[in-house]
Amino acid sequence: MLENGCILVCVTVQKDCGRLIERGRQAADGASLPLHVLHVSAGKGLLGNPDAAEALNYLYSLARQADAEMNILYEADAAGAIARYARQNGARQIIMGPDKSGFATRLANLLPPDAQVLSEGDGAN
């Protein structure tokens, strides 16, 4: 991982993910690290979906207000894409929404041991 690192927030195409960006901003400020916001899409759900486009524009606006870099990756393997991005950018903490499917555990297994994955309900609140 990079020495300086960042705080990484993973969002879906839902406006209520704005709360995650705010939590990420607080964590980034507390750690004196830059904030990155990431959305991973298989690509099918965004094209021709005005609700998804509106939500992403809203989240992009919130990210800009939080002085965060926001990126969208188009890959079928979301965990792999997030893990690569996290390693390339030295993410020290990854914040995501509620995890009922074990995604956070799968992601954590792909990351170096010093990268912390927080989903709502286990410290990201």
Coordinates of N, CA, C and O in Angstrom, one line a residue, residues 1-89:
M1 N 0.8 -1.2 0.0 CA 0.0 0.0 0.0 C 0.9 1.2 0.0 O 2.0 1.2 0.5
L2 N 0.3 2.3 -0.5 CA 1.1 3.6 -0.5 C 1.2 4.2 0.9 O 0.4 4.0 1.7
E3 N 2.3 4.9 1.1 CA 2.6 5.4 2.4 C 1.5 6.4 2.9 O 1.1 6.3 4.0
N4 N 1.1 7.3 2.1 CA 0.2 8.3 2.4 C -1.2 7.8 2.5 O -2.0 8.0 3.4
G5 N -1.7 7.1 1.5 CA -3.0 6.4 1.5 C -4.1 7.3 1.3 O -4.0 8.5 1.0
C6 N -5.3 6.8 1.5 CA -6.6 7.5 1.4 C -7.7 6.7 2.2 O -7.5 5.6 2.6
I7 N -8.8 7.4 2.3 CA -10.0 6.8 2.8 C -10.9 6.5 1.5 O -11.0 7.4 0.7
L8 N -11.4 5.3 1.4 CA -12.2 5.0 0.2 C -13.6 4.7 0.6 O -13.9 3.9 1.5
V9 N -14.6 5.3 -0.1 CA -16.0 5.1 0.2 C -16.5 4.4 -1.1 O -16.3 4.9 -2.2
C10 N -17.2 3.3 -0.9 CA -17.8 2.6 -2.0 C -19.3 2.9 -2.0 O -20.0 2.7 -1.0
V11 N -19.8 3.3 -3.2 CA -21.2 3.7 -3.3 C -21.9 2.9 -4.4 O -21.3 2.4 -5.3
T12 N -23.2 2.7 -4.2 CA -24.1 2.2 -5.3 C -24.8 3.3 -5.9 O -24.6 4.5 -5.5
V13 N -25.7 3.0 -6.8 CA -26.4 4.1 -7.5 C -27.7 4.4 -6.7 O -28.8 4.3 -7.3
Q14 N -27.5 4.8 -5.5 CA -28.6 5.3 -4.7 C -28.2 6.6 -4.0 O -27.1 6.7 -3.4
K15 N -29.1 7.5 -4.0 CA -28.9 8.8 -3.4 C -28.5 8.7 -1.9 O -27.8 9.5 -1.4
D16 N -29.1 7.8 -1.2 CA -28.9 7.7 0.2 C -27.4 7.3 0.5 O -27.0 7.3 1.7
C17 N -26.6 6.9 -0.5 CA -25.2 6.7 -0.3 C -24.5 8.0 0.1 O -23.3 7.9 0.5
G18 N -25.1 9.1 0.0 CA -24.5 10.3 0.4 C -24.1 10.3 1.8 O -23.1 10.9 2.2
R19 N -24.8 9.6 2.6 CA -24.4 9.5 4.1 C -23.0 8.8 4.2 O -22.3 9.1 5.1
L20 N -22.7 7.9 3.3 CA -21.4 7.2 3.3 C -20.3 8.2 3.0 O -19.2 8.2 3.5
I21 N -20.6 9.1 2.0 CA -19.6 10.1 1.6 C -19.3 11.0 2.8 O -18.1 11.3 3.1
E22 N -20.3 11.4 3.6 CA -20.1 12.2 4.7 C -19.3 11.5 5.8 O -18.4 12.1 6.4
R23 N -19.6 10.2 6.0 CA -18.8 9.4 7.0 C -17.4 9.3 6.5 O -16.4 9.4 7.3
G24 N -17.2 9.1 5.2 CA -15.8 9.1 4.7 C -15.1 10.4 4.8 O -13.9 10.4 5.2
R25 N -15.8 11.5 4.6 CA -15.2 12.8 4.8 C -14.7 13.0 6.2 O -13.6 13.5 6.5
Q26 N -15.5 12.6 7.2 CA -15.2 12.7 8.6 C -13.9 11.8 8.9 O -13.0 12.3 9.6
A27 N -13.9 10.6 8.4 CA -12.8 9.7 8.6 C -11.5 10.3 7.9 O -10.4 10.3 8.5
A28 N -11.6 10.8 6.7 CA -10.5 11.4 6.0 C -10.0 12.6 6.7 O -8.7 12.8 6.9
D29 N -10.9 13.5 7.2 CA -10.4 14.6 8.0 C -9.7 14.2 9.2 O -8.6 14.8 9.6
G30 N -10.2 13.2 9.9 CA -9.6 12.8 11.2 C -8.3 12.1 11.0 O -7.4 12.2 11.8
A31 N -8.1 11.5 9.8 CA -6.8 10.9 9.5 C -5.9 11.7 8.7 O -4.8 11.3 8.3
S32 N -6.3 12.9 8.3 CA -5.6 13.8 7.4 C -5.2 13.1 6.1 O -4.0 13.2 5.7
L33 N -6.2 12.4 5.5 CA -6.0 11.7 4.3 C -7.0 12.2 3.2 O -8.1 12.6 3.6
P34 N -6.6 12.0 2.0 CA -7.6 12.3 0.9 C -8.8 11.3 0.9 O -8.6 10.2 1.3
L35 N -9.9 11.8 0.4 CA -11.1 10.9 0.3 C -11.3 10.6 -1.2 O -11.2 11.4 -2.1
H36 N -11.5 9.3 -1.4 CA -11.9 8.8 -2.7 C -13.3 8.1 -2.6 O -13.6 7.4 -1.6
V37 N -14.1 8.3 -3.7 CA -15.4 7.7 -3.7 C -15.4 6.8 -5.0 O -14.9 7.2 -6.1
L38 N -15.9 5.6 -4.9 CA -15.8 4.6 -6.0 C -17.2 3.9 -6.2 O -17.8 3.5 -5.2
H39 N -17.6 3.8 -7.4 CA -18.7 3.0 -7.8 C -18.2 2.0 -8.8 O -17.6 2.3 -9.8
V40 N -18.6 0.7 -8.6 CA -18.3 -0.3 -9.6 C -19.5 -0.8 -10.2 O -20.5 -1.2 -9.5
S41 N -19.6 -0.9 -11.5 CA -20.8 -1.3 -12.2 C -20.4 -2.3 -13.3 O -19.4 -2.2 -13.9
A42 N -21.3 -3.3 -13.4 CA -21.1 -4.3 -14.5 C -21.4 -3.6 -15.9 O -21.2 -4.2 -16.9
G43 N -22.0 -2.4 -15.8 CA -22.2 -1.6 -17.0 C -23.6 -1.6 -17.6 O -24.0 -0.8 -18.3
K44 N -24.4 -2.7 -17.2 CA -25.7 -2.8 -17.8 C -26.7 -1.9 -17.1 O -27.6 -1.5 -17.7
G45 N -26.6 -1.6 -15.8 CA -27.6 -0.9 -15.1 C -27.6 0.6 -15.3 O -28.5 1.3 -14.9
L46 N -26.5 1.1 -15.9 CA -26.4 2.6 -16.0 C -27.0 3.1 -17.3 O -27.6 4.2 -17.3
L47 N -26.7 2.4 -18.3 CA -27.1 2.9 -19.6 C -28.6 2.9 -19.8 O -29.3 1.9 -19.5
G48 N -29.2 4.0 -20.1 CA -30.6 4.1 -20.3 C -31.4 4.1 -19.0 O -32.6 4.0 -19.0
N49 N -30.8 4.2 -17.9 CA -31.5 4.3 -16.6 C -31.4 5.7 -16.0 O -30.4 6.0 -15.4
P50 N -32.4 6.5 -16.2 CA -32.3 7.9 -15.8 C -32.2 8.0 -14.2 O -31.6 8.9 -13.7
D51 N -32.8 7.1 -13.5 CA -32.7 7.1 -12.0 C -31.2 6.9 -11.6 O -30.7 7.6 -10.7
A52 N -30.6 5.9 -12.2 CA -29.2 5.6 -11.9 C -28.3 6.8 -12.2 O -27.4 7.2 -11.5
A53 N -28.5 7.4 -13.4 CA -27.7 8.6 -13.8 C -27.9 9.7 -12.9 O -27.0 10.4 -12.5
E54 N -29.2 10.0 -12.5 CA -29.5 11.0 -11.5 C -28.8 10.8 -10.2 O -28.2 11.7 -9.6
A55 N -28.8 9.6 -9.7 CA -28.2 9.2 -8.4 C -26.7 9.4 -8.5 O -26.1 10.0 -7.6
L56 N -26.1 9.0 -9.6 CA -24.6 9.1 -9.8 C -24.2 10.6 -9.9 O -23.2 11.0 -9.3
N57 N -25.0 11.4 -10.6 CA -24.7 12.8 -10.6 C -24.8 13.5 -9.3 O -24.0 14.3 -8.9
Y58 N -25.8 13.1 -8.5 CA -26.0 13.6 -7.1 C -24.8 13.2 -6.3 O -24.2 14.0 -5.6
L59 N -24.4 11.9 -6.3 CA -23.2 11.5 -5.5 C -21.9 12.2 -6.0 O -21.1 12.5 -5.2
Y60 N -21.8 12.4 -7.3 CA -20.6 13.1 -7.8 C -20.6 14.5 -7.2 O -19.5 15.0 -6.8
S61 N -21.7 15.1 -7.2 CA -21.8 16.5 -6.6 C -21.4 16.5 -5.2 O -20.7 17.4 -4.7
L62 N -21.9 15.5 -4.4 CA -21.6 15.4 -3.0 C -20.1 15.1 -2.8 O -19.4 15.7 -1.9
A63 N -19.5 14.3 -3.7 CA -18.1 14.0 -3.6 C -17.3 15.3 -3.9 O -16.3 15.5 -3.2
R64 N -17.7 16.0 -4.8 CA -17.0 17.3 -5.1 C -17.0 18.3 -3.9 O -16.0 18.9 -3.6
Q65 N -18.2 18.3 -3.3 CA -18.4 19.2 -2.1 C -17.5 18.7 -1.0 O -17.0 19.5 -0.2
A66 N -17.2 17.4 -0.9 CA -16.4 16.9 0.1 C -14.9 16.9 -0.3 O -14.1 16.3 0.4
D67 N -14.6 17.5 -1.4 CA -13.3 17.6 -1.9 C -12.7 16.2 -2.2 O -11.5 15.9 -1.9
A68 N -13.6 15.3 -2.7 CA -13.2 13.9 -2.9 C -13.0 13.6 -4.4 O -13.7 14.2 -5.2
E69 N -12.2 12.7 -4.7 CA -12.1 12.2 -6.1 C -13.1 11.0 -6.2 O -13.2 10.2 -5.4
M70 N -13.9 11.1 -7.3 CA -14.9 10.0 -7.5 C -14.6 9.3 -8.9 O -14.4 10.0 -9.9
N71 N -14.7 8.0 -8.8 CA -14.4 7.2 -10.0 C -15.5 6.2 -10.2 O -16.0 5.7 -9.2
I72 N -15.7 5.8 -11.4 CA -16.6 4.7 -11.8 C -15.8 3.7 -12.5 O -15.2 4.0 -13.5
L73 N -15.9 2.4 -12.1 CA -15.2 1.3 -12.8 C -16.3 0.4 -13.3 O -17.3 0.1 -12.7
Y74 N -16.0 -0.1 -14.5 CA -17.0 -1.0 -15.2 C -16.3 -2.4 -15.2 O -15.5 -2.7 -16.0
E75 N -16.7 -3.2 -14.3 CA -16.2 -4.6 -14.2 C -17.2 -5.5 -13.5 O -18.0 -5.0 -12.7
A76 N -17.3 -6.7 -13.9 CA -18.2 -7.7 -13.4 C -17.8 -8.1 -12.0 O -18.7 -8.4 -11.1
D77 N -16.5 -8.1 -11.7 CA -16.0 -8.6 -10.4 C -15.8 -7.3 -9.5 O -14.7 -6.7 -9.5
A78 N -16.9 -6.9 -8.8 CA -16.8 -5.7 -8.0 C -15.8 -5.8 -6.9 O -15.0 -4.9 -6.7
A79 N -15.7 -6.9 -6.2 CA -14.7 -7.1 -5.1 C -13.3 -7.0 -5.6 O -12.4 -6.3 -5.0
G80 N -13.0 -7.6 -6.7 CA -11.7 -7.5 -7.3 C -11.3 -6.1 -7.8 O -10.2 -5.7 -7.6
A81 N -12.3 -5.5 -8.4 CA -12.1 -4.1 -8.9 C -11.8 -3.1 -7.7 O -10.9 -2.3 -7.7
I82 N -12.6 -3.3 -6.6 CA -12.4 -2.4 -5.4 C -11.0 -2.7 -4.8 O -10.3 -1.8 -4.4
A83 N -10.7 -4.0 -4.7 CA -9.4 -4.4 -4.1 C -8.2 -3.8 -4.9 O -7.3 -3.3 -4.3
R84 N -8.3 -3.9 -6.2 CA -7.2 -3.3 -7.1 C -7.1 -1.8 -6.9 O -6.0 -1.2 -6.7
Y85 N -8.3 -1.1 -6.9 CA -8.3 0.3 -6.7 C -7.7 0.7 -5.3 O -6.9 1.6 -5.2
A86 N -8.2 -0.1 -4.3 CA -7.7 0.2 -2.9 C -6.2 0.0 -2.8 O -5.5 0.9 -2.2
R87 N -5.6 -1.0 -3.4 CA -4.2 -1.2 -3.4 C -3.5 -0.1 -4.1 O -2.5 0.4 -3.7
Q88 N -4.0 0.2 -5.3 CA -3.3 1.2 -6.1 C -3.3 2.6 -5.5 O -2.4 3.4 -5.7
N89 N -4.3 2.9 -4.7 CA -4.4 4.2 -4.0 C -4.1 4.2 -2.5 O -4.3 5.2 -1.9

